[in-house]
PDB file of C-alpha atoms in Angstrom:
ATOM      1  CA  GLN A   1      87.114  96.989  91.536  1.00 82.00           C
ATOM      2  CA  VAL A   2      88.196  93.963  93.328  1.00 89.00           C
ATOM      3  CA  ARG A   3      85.495  91.293  94.126  1.00 94.00           C
ATOM      4  CA  LEU A   4      86.498  88.878  97.138  1.00 96.00           C
ATOM      5  CA  VAL A   5      85.329  85.395  97.675  1.00 97.00           C
ATOM      6  CA  GLU A   6      86.261  83.399 100.557  1.00 97.00           C
ATOM      7  CA  SER A   7      86.374  79.749 100.796  1.00 97.00           C
ATOM      8  CA  GLY A   8      87.700  76.904 103.328  1.00 98.00           C
ATOM      9  CA  GLY A   9      85.563  77.568 106.562  1.00 97.00           C
ATOM     10  CA  GLY A  10      83.835  74.576 108.382  1.00 97.00           C
ATOM     11  CA  LEU A  11      83.592  72.541 111.338  1.00 98.00           C
ATOM     12  CA  VAL A  12      86.799  71.463 113.342  1.00 98.00           C
ATOM     13  CA  GLN A  13      87.783  70.118 116.557  1.00 98.00           C
ATOM     14  CA  ALA A  14      89.750  72.238 119.105  1.00 98.00           C
ATOM     15  CA  GLY A  15      93.296  71.838 118.449  1.00 98.00           C
ATOM     16  CA  GLY A  16      92.535  71.301 114.513  1.00 98.00           C
ATOM     17  CA  SER A  17      93.591  73.137 111.313  1.00 98.00           C
ATOM     18  CA  LEU A  18      92.185  74.868 108.538  1.00 98.00           C
ATOM     19  CA  ARG A  19      93.136  76.959 105.762  1.00 98.00           C
ATOM     20  CA  LEU A  20      91.106  79.579 104.221  1.00 98.00           C
ATOM     21  CA  SER A  21      91.396  81.159 100.860  1.00 98.00           C
ATOM     22  CA  CYS A  22      90.610  84.442  99.476  1.00 97.00           C
ATOM     23  CA  ALA A  23      90.368  84.684  95.769  1.00 96.00           C
ATOM     24  CA  ALA A  24      90.253  88.126  94.256  1.00 94.00           C
ATOM     25  CA  SER A  25      89.270  89.254  90.775  1.00 91.00           C
ATOM     26  CA  GLY A  26      90.866  92.204  89.306  1.00 78.00           C
ATOM     27  CA  ARG A  27      94.303  92.732  87.372  1.00 69.00           C
ATOM     28  CA  THR A  28      95.646  94.947  90.566  1.00 78.00           C
ATOM     29  CA  PHE A  29      95.517  92.286  93.125  1.00 78.00           C
ATOM     30  CA  SER A  30      99.457  92.240  93.851  1.00 81.00           C
ATOM     31  CA  THR A  31      98.968  96.058  94.763  1.00 85.00           C
ATOM     32  CA  TYR A  32      96.627  95.637  97.504  1.00 91.00           C
ATOM     33  CA  ALA A  33      97.431  94.982 101.040  1.00 94.00           C
ATOM     34  CA  MET A  34      95.547  92.107 102.048  1.00 95.00           C
ATOM     35  CA  GLY A  35      93.787  91.663 105.532  1.00 97.00           C
ATOM     36  CA  TRP A  36      91.765  88.749 107.188  1.00 98.00           C
ATOM     37  CA  PHE A  37      88.839  89.828 110.151  1.00 98.00           C
ATOM     38  CA  ARG A  38      86.604  87.829 112.122  1.00 98.00           C
ATOM     39  CA  GLN A  39      83.115  88.606 113.657  1.00 98.00           C
ATOM     40  CA  ALA A  40      81.371  86.093 116.414  1.00 96.00           C
ATOM     41  CA  PRO A  41      77.805  86.600 117.049  1.00 92.00           C
ATOM     42  CA  GLY A  42      76.978  89.853 118.949  1.00 95.00           C
ATOM     43  CA  LYS A  43      80.560  91.244 118.706  1.00 96.00           C
ATOM     44  CA  ASP A  44      82.407  93.610 116.648  1.00 97.00           C
ATOM     45  CA  ARG A  45      84.268  92.722 113.547  1.00 97.00           C
ATOM     46  CA  GLU A  46      87.841  92.168 114.960  1.00 98.00           C
ATOM     47  CA  PHE A  47      91.368  92.354 113.314  1.00 98.00           C
ATOM     48  CA  VAL A  48      93.181  88.498 112.885  1.00 98.00           C
ATOM     49  CA  ALA A  49      96.282  89.123 110.322  1.00 98.00           C
ATOM     50  CA  THR A  50      97.377  91.635 107.411  1.00 98.00           C
ATOM     51  CA  ILE A  51     100.092  91.154 104.862  1.00 96.00           C
ATOM     52  CA  ASN A  52     101.886  93.815 102.782  1.00 90.00           C
ATOM     53  CA  TRP A  53     101.350  93.895  99.201  1.00 81.00           C
ATOM     54  CA  SER A  54     105.057  94.516  98.364  1.00 78.00           C
ATOM     55  CA  SER A  55     107.537  93.125 100.824  1.00 78.00           C
ATOM     56  CA  GLY A  56     104.895  90.394 102.039  1.00 85.00           C
ATOM     57  CA  THR A  57     105.452  91.776 105.741  1.00 93.00           C
ATOM     58  CA  THR A  58     103.041  90.350 108.172  1.00 96.00           C
ATOM     59  CA  TYR A  59     101.063  91.563 111.290  1.00 97.00           C
ATOM     60  CA  TYR A  60      98.896  89.394 113.782  1.00 98.00           C
ATOM     61  CA  ALA A  61      96.528  90.285 116.632  1.00 98.00           C
ATOM     62  CA  ASP A  62      97.950  88.759 119.905  1.00 98.00           C
ATOM     63  CA  SER A  63      94.960  86.631 120.312  1.00 98.00           C
ATOM     64  CA  VAL A  64      96.279  84.425 117.103  1.00 98.00           C
ATOM     65  CA  LYS A  65      99.776  85.065 116.765  1.00 98.00           C
ATOM     66  CA  GLY A  66     102.156  81.771 116.613  1.00 98.00           C
ATOM     67  CA  ARG A  67      98.801  79.700 115.621  1.00 98.00           C
ATOM     68  CA  PHE A  68      97.742  81.535 112.475  1.00 98.00           C
ATOM     69  CA  ALA A  69      99.843  82.490 109.315  1.00 98.00           C
ATOM     70  CA  ILE A  70      98.627  84.983 106.342  1.00 97.00           C
ATOM     71  CA  SER A  71     100.291  84.281 103.038  1.00 96.00           C
ATOM     72  CA  ARG A  72      99.547  85.545  99.525  1.00 93.00           C
ATOM     73  CA  ASP A  73     100.003  84.136  96.089  1.00 91.00           C
ATOM     74  CA  ASN A  74      99.575  86.970  93.714  1.00 88.00           C
ATOM     75  CA  ALA A  75     100.024  84.643  90.486  1.00 89.00           C
ATOM     76  CA  LYS A  76      96.692  83.333  91.558  1.00 91.00           C
ATOM     77  CA  ASN A  77      95.431  86.477  92.995  1.00 91.00           C
ATOM     78  CA  THR A  78      94.534  84.401  96.522  1.00 94.00           C
ATOM     79  CA  ALA A  79      95.244  85.414 100.067  1.00 95.00           C
ATOM     80  CA  TYR A  80      95.248  82.367 102.647  1.00 97.00           C
ATOM     81  CA  LEU A  81      94.930  82.128 106.604  1.00 98.00           C
ATOM     82  CA  GLN A  82      96.513  78.864 107.696  1.00 98.00           C
ATOM     83  CA  MET A  83      95.026  78.690 111.100  1.00 98.00           C
ATOM     84  CA  ASN A  84      96.641  75.769 113.349  1.00 98.00           C
ATOM     85  CA  SER A  85      95.746  75.030 117.267  1.00 98.00           C
ATOM     86  CA  LEU A  86      92.187  76.129 116.756  1.00 98.00           C
ATOM     87  CA  LYS A  87      90.322  77.263 120.139  1.00 98.00           C
ATOM     88  CA  LEU A  88      86.836  77.336 120.853  1.00 97.00           C
ATOM     89  CA  GLU A  89      86.984  81.200 120.951  1.00 97.00           C
ATOM     90  CA  ASP A  90      88.150  81.212 117.144  1.00 98.00           C
ATOM     91  CA  THR A  91      84.535  80.292 116.275  1.00 98.00           C
ATOM     92  CA  ALA A  92      83.318  83.545 114.244  1.00 98.00           C
ATOM     93  CA  ALA A  93      82.775  84.231 110.768  1.00 98.00           C
ATOM     94  CA  TYR A  94      86.292  85.129 108.608  1.00 98.00           C
ATOM     95  CA  TYR A  95      86.259  87.834 106.218  1.00 98.00           C
ATOM     96  CA  CYS A  96      88.920  88.618 103.952  1.00 98.00           C
ATOM     97  CA  ALA A  97      89.620  92.499 102.704  1.00 97.00           C
ATOM     98  CA  ALA A  98      91.695  94.380 100.603  1.00 95.00           C
ATOM     99  CA  SER A  99      93.150  98.005 100.745  1.00 94.00           C
ATOM    100  CA  SER A 100      94.316  99.883  98.047  1.00 91.00           C
ATOM    101  CA  GLY A 101      96.344 102.357 100.415  1.00 87.00           C
ATOM    102  CA  ARG A 102      94.105 105.180  99.409  1.00 90.00           C
ATOM    103  CA  ARG A 103      92.138 105.340 102.811  1.00 92.00           C
ATOM    104  CA  ALA A 104      93.711 106.407 106.096  1.00 88.00           C
ATOM    105  CA  GLY A 105      94.337 104.588 109.323  1.00 89.00           C
ATOM    106  CA  SER A 106      96.265 101.178 110.617  1.00 93.00           C
ATOM    107  CA  LEU A 107      95.696  97.925 108.475  1.00 94.00           C
ATOM    108  CA  SER A 108      94.699  96.571 112.002  1.00 96.00           C
ATOM    109  CA  THR A 109      91.222  98.495 111.588  1.00 96.00           C
ATOM    110  CA  THR A 110      88.429  97.739 109.042  1.00 96.00           C
ATOM    111  CA  ALA A 111      88.233 101.573 107.980  1.00 95.00           C
ATOM    112  CA  ARG A 112      91.603 101.188 106.176  1.00 95.00           C
ATOM    113  CA  TYR A 113      90.007  98.389 103.563  1.00 96.00           C
ATOM    114  CA  ASP A 114      88.240  98.991 100.612  1.00 94.00           C
ATOM    115  CA  TYR A 115      86.770  95.861  99.608  1.00 95.00           C
ATOM    116  CA  TRP A 116      85.360  92.948 101.363  1.00 97.00           C
ATOM    117  CA  GLY A 117      84.253  89.376 101.061  1.00 97.00           C
ATOM    118  CA  GLN A 118      81.210  87.661 102.075  1.00 97.00           C
ATOM    119  CA  GLY A 119      82.643  85.691 104.788  1.00 97.00           C
ATOM    120  CA  THR A 120      83.128  82.222 105.514  1.00 98.00           C
ATOM    121  CA  GLN A 121      82.128  80.283 108.996  1.00 98.00           C
ATOM    122  CA  VAL A 122      84.589  78.554 111.258  1.00 98.00           C
ATOM    123  CA  THR A 123      83.313  76.612 113.822  1.00 98.00           C
ATOM    124  CA  VAL A 124      85.365  75.127 116.454  1.00 98.00           C
ATOM    125  CA  SER A 125      84.087  72.529 118.476  1.00 97.00           C
ATOM    126  CA  SER A 126      85.020  70.734 121.897  1.00 95.00           C
TER     127      SER A 126
END
């Protein structure tokens, strides 16, 4: 069992930066792939970024590529999402998720993930 708690959301002006954190409980954190998703009001939850548990390989949605960076610190059981050059359209609730590898599908789909955090709100203003 893995429990995920996000933090770091808030209100930021367009062009600014935020860093989200995802603290995980459980001794097997280092064996889980981690992902970030977001959901704006009235829209489906969408993929943002993911990081492999072993090689640290990362993958991003086209909409955030070059602006966001996902990372992890296995010693601290924490995953991060550094968000730079924020745009109005980045406004959403952001969720971290953990994948044990037991579920099928791409790491860019919600179905692949076993555990989810409660979300943290990011609001970008003009």
